Amino acid sequence: MKRLILVLVAAGLTGCLPVRRDTPLVGDLPGLTPAQARGQVVYMANCQQCHPGGSAGLGPALNDKPLPGFLIRFQVRHGLGAMPAFGPKDISEADLDALVEYVVRLQGVR
Ligand code: HEC
């Protein structure tokens, strides 16, 4: 038991355990699909200021948890707390689709 704990501590110290660090992912995302690339443009124009690179800024980090697409859509359309709502005039339906693909990609889960 003691040995197992030692191994786990050692693995943690040397970075072998899967620790998700809050590093900005924007700029070094290889091979964005066309939809994700479109979403990135929308993101930079509307979201980057508060969620820089998907990390926490004024708003919480988006890249450290698997937020489902419907929740991202809802949050964008309705806002919450300090986050403003973005109506279809701000972000079209097609742009929102692309944006969701990009945010999901930021999470690194797809
Ligand atoms: C003015 C700053 C601001 C802008 C611009 C902004 N957000 Fe936010 N966002 C926030 C804040 C603050 C919260 C936390 C709201 C709360 O829980 O009270 C948040 C929360 C979120 C959440 C929920 C995160 C979670 O942990 O549940 C998502 C998803 C999100 N924002 C996506 C976006 C997207 C996509 C855009 C661009 C269209 C955007 N935000 C633009 C400030 C902002």
GROMACS .gro file of C-alpha atoms and ligand atoms in nm:
model
  153
    1MET     CA    1   0.000   0.000   0.000
    2LYS     CA    2   0.279   0.236   0.101
    3ARG     CA    3   0.463   0.153  -0.220
    4LEU     CA    4   0.155   0.224  -0.429
    5ILE     CA    5   0.120   0.567  -0.270
    6LEU     CA    6   0.489   0.635  -0.334
    7VAL     CA    7   0.450   0.541  -0.699
    8LEU     CA    8   0.146   0.764  -0.733
    9VAL     CA    9   0.325   1.058  -0.570
   10ALA     CA   10   0.627   1.005  -0.792
   11ALA     CA   11   0.407   0.985  -1.100
   12GLY     CA   12   0.231   1.304  -0.996
   13LEU     CA   13   0.556   1.488  -0.937
   14THR     CA   14   0.705   1.385  -1.268
   15GLY     CA   15   0.392   1.479  -1.457
   16CYS     CA   16   0.297   1.128  -1.554
   17LEU     CA   17  -0.057   1.158  -1.426
   18PRO     CA   18  -0.300   1.319  -1.666
   19VAL     CA   19  -0.316   1.669  -1.522
   20ARG     CA   20  -0.497   1.915  -1.744
   21ARG     CA   21  -0.307   2.243  -1.728
   22ASP     CA   22  -0.478   2.569  -1.797
   23THR     CA   23  -0.266   2.663  -2.095
   24PRO     CA   24  -0.413   2.863  -2.378
   25LEU     CA   25  -0.465   2.635  -2.674
   26VAL     CA   26  -0.529   2.897  -2.938
   27GLY     CA   27  -0.264   2.936  -3.201
   28ASP     CA   28  -0.128   2.586  -3.182
   29LEU     CA   29  -0.434   2.384  -3.266
   30PRO     CA   30  -0.326   2.179  -3.566
   31GLY     CA   31  -0.562   2.085  -3.844
   32LEU     CA   32  -0.881   2.274  -3.766
   33THR     CA   33  -1.169   2.163  -3.984
   34PRO     CA   34  -1.322   2.441  -4.198
   35ALA     CA   35  -1.613   2.468  -3.952
   36GLN     CA   36  -1.377   2.492  -3.655
   37ALA     CA   37  -1.170   2.755  -3.834
   38ARG     CA   38  -1.487   2.958  -3.895
   39GLY     CA   39  -1.577   2.908  -3.530
   40GLN     CA   40  -1.236   3.036  -3.429
   41VAL     CA   41  -1.301   3.363  -3.611
   42VAL     CA   42  -1.636   3.400  -3.435
   43TYR     CA   43  -1.469   3.313  -3.105
   44MET     CA   44  -1.195   3.571  -3.146
   45ALA     CA   45  -1.451   3.840  -3.221
   46ASN     CA   46  -1.694   3.759  -2.939
   47CYS     CA   47  -1.551   3.534  -2.669
   48GLN     CA   48  -1.174   3.575  -2.658
   49GLN     CA   49  -1.190   3.889  -2.444
   50CYS     CA   50  -1.342   3.702  -2.148
   51HIS     CA   51  -1.230   3.344  -2.216
   52PRO     CA   52  -0.879   3.405  -2.355
   53GLY     CA   53  -0.771   3.107  -2.557
   54GLY     CA   54  -1.039   2.900  -2.387
   55SER     CA   55  -0.879   2.970  -2.048
   56ALA     CA   56  -1.024   3.164  -1.759
   57GLY     CA   57  -1.030   3.541  -1.777
   58LEU     CA   58  -1.329   3.742  -1.669
   59GLY     CA   59  -1.524   3.426  -1.747
   60PRO     CA   60  -1.436   3.071  -1.644
   61ALA     CA   61  -1.215   2.841  -1.848
   62LEU     CA   62  -1.396   2.656  -2.126
   63ASN     CA   63  -1.117   2.415  -2.211
   64ASP     CA   64  -1.094   2.226  -1.884
   65LYS     CA   65  -1.426   2.043  -1.890
   66PRO     CA   66  -1.640   1.863  -2.147
   67LEU     CA   67  -1.922   2.116  -2.184
   68PRO     CA   68  -2.192   1.969  -2.408
   69GLY     CA   69  -2.281   2.157  -2.725
   70PHE     CA   70  -2.639   2.237  -2.620
   71LEU     CA   71  -2.509   2.402  -2.304
   72ILE     CA   72  -2.262   2.616  -2.497
   73ARG     CA   73  -2.544   2.723  -2.733
   74PHE     CA   74  -2.774   2.804  -2.445
   75GLN     CA   75  -2.510   3.003  -2.261
   76VAL     CA   76  -2.426   3.205  -2.573
   77ARG     CA   77  -2.791   3.277  -2.665
   78HIS     CA   78  -2.907   3.359  -2.312
   79GLY     CA   79  -2.598   3.472  -2.122
   80LEU     CA   80  -2.558   3.426  -1.750
   81GLY     CA   81  -2.434   3.657  -1.477
   82ALA     CA   82  -2.163   3.879  -1.621
   83MET     CA   83  -2.178   3.703  -1.956
   84PRO     CA   84  -2.388   3.887  -2.214
   85ALA     CA   85  -2.642   3.714  -2.438
   86PHE     CA   86  -2.563   3.696  -2.810
   87GLY     CA   87  -2.875   3.701  -3.028
   88PRO     CA   88  -2.898   3.584  -3.388
   89LYS     CA   89  -2.807   3.933  -3.504
   90ASP     CA   90  -2.477   3.910  -3.314
   91ILE     CA   91  -2.400   3.550  -3.404
   92SER     CA   92  -2.598   3.379  -3.682
   93GLU     CA   93  -2.721   3.021  -3.642
   94ALA     CA   94  -2.454   2.896  -3.883
   95ASP     CA   95  -2.184   3.088  -3.700
   96LEU     CA   96  -2.308   2.947  -3.370
   97ASP     CA   97  -2.283   2.593  -3.509
   98ALA     CA   98  -1.924   2.663  -3.608
   99LEU     CA   99  -1.852   2.832  -3.275
  100VAL     CA  100  -1.975   2.529  -3.081
  101GLU     CA  101  -1.751   2.303  -3.290
  102TYR     CA  102  -1.458   2.527  -3.211
  103VAL     CA  103  -1.526   2.542  -2.835
  104VAL     CA  104  -1.567   2.164  -2.826
  105ARG     CA  105  -1.237   2.138  -3.009
  106LEU     CA  106  -1.078   2.369  -2.749
  107GLN     CA  107  -1.179   2.118  -2.485
  108GLY     CA  108  -0.966   1.865  -2.666
  109VAL     CA  109  -1.233   1.601  -2.637
  110ARG     CA  110  -1.298   1.566  -3.009
  111HEC     C1  111  -1.812   3.996  -2.101
  111HEC     C2  112  -1.743   3.873  -2.078
  111HEC     C3  113  -1.784   3.747  -2.151
  111HEC     C4  114  -1.794   3.727  -2.288
  111HEC     C5  115  -1.773   3.830  -2.399
  111HEC     C6  116  -1.826   3.588  -2.306
  111HEC     N1  117  -1.838   3.527  -2.184
  111HEC    FE1  118  -1.880   3.329  -2.151
  111HEC     N2  119  -1.885   3.363  -1.953
  111HEC     C7  120  -1.857   3.483  -1.890
  111HEC     C8  121  -1.884   3.470  -1.747
  111HEC     C9  122  -1.865   3.578  -1.643
  111HEC    C10  123  -1.929   3.338  -1.726
  111HEC    C11  124  -1.976   3.274  -1.596
  111HEC    C12  125  -2.124   3.305  -1.583
  111HEC    C13  126  -2.181   3.256  -1.452
  111HEC     O1  127  -2.171   3.134  -1.425
  111HEC     O2  128  -2.234   3.339  -1.378
  111HEC    C14  129  -1.925   3.272  -1.859
  111HEC    C15  130  -1.960   3.139  -1.880
  111HEC    C16  131  -1.955   3.075  -2.001
  111HEC    C17  132  -1.983   2.934  -2.024
  111HEC    C18  133  -2.021   2.833  -1.916
  111HEC    C19  134  -1.892   2.784  -1.858
  111HEC    C20  135  -1.909   2.687  -1.746
  111HEC     O3  136  -1.808   2.660  -1.679
  111HEC     O4  137  -2.022   2.641  -1.723
  111HEC    C21  138  -1.969   2.911  -2.156
  111HEC    C22  139  -1.988   2.779  -2.230
  111HEC    C23  140  -1.931   3.036  -2.218
  111HEC     N3  141  -1.924   3.134  -2.120
  111HEC    C24  142  -1.906   3.051  -2.352
  111HEC    C25  143  -1.887   3.175  -2.412
  111HEC    C26  144  -1.878   3.191  -2.555
  111HEC    C27  145  -1.883   3.079  -2.657
  111HEC    C28  146  -1.863   3.325  -2.577
  111HEC    C29  147  -1.858   3.397  -2.710
  111HEC    C30  148  -1.980   3.395  -2.788
  111HEC    C31  149  -1.859   3.391  -2.448
  111HEC     N4  150  -1.874   3.297  -2.351
  111HEC    C32  151  -1.843   3.528  -2.429
  111HEC    C33  152  -1.815   3.597  -1.950
  111HEC    C34  153  -1.813   3.620  -2.087
   0.00000   0.00000   0.00000
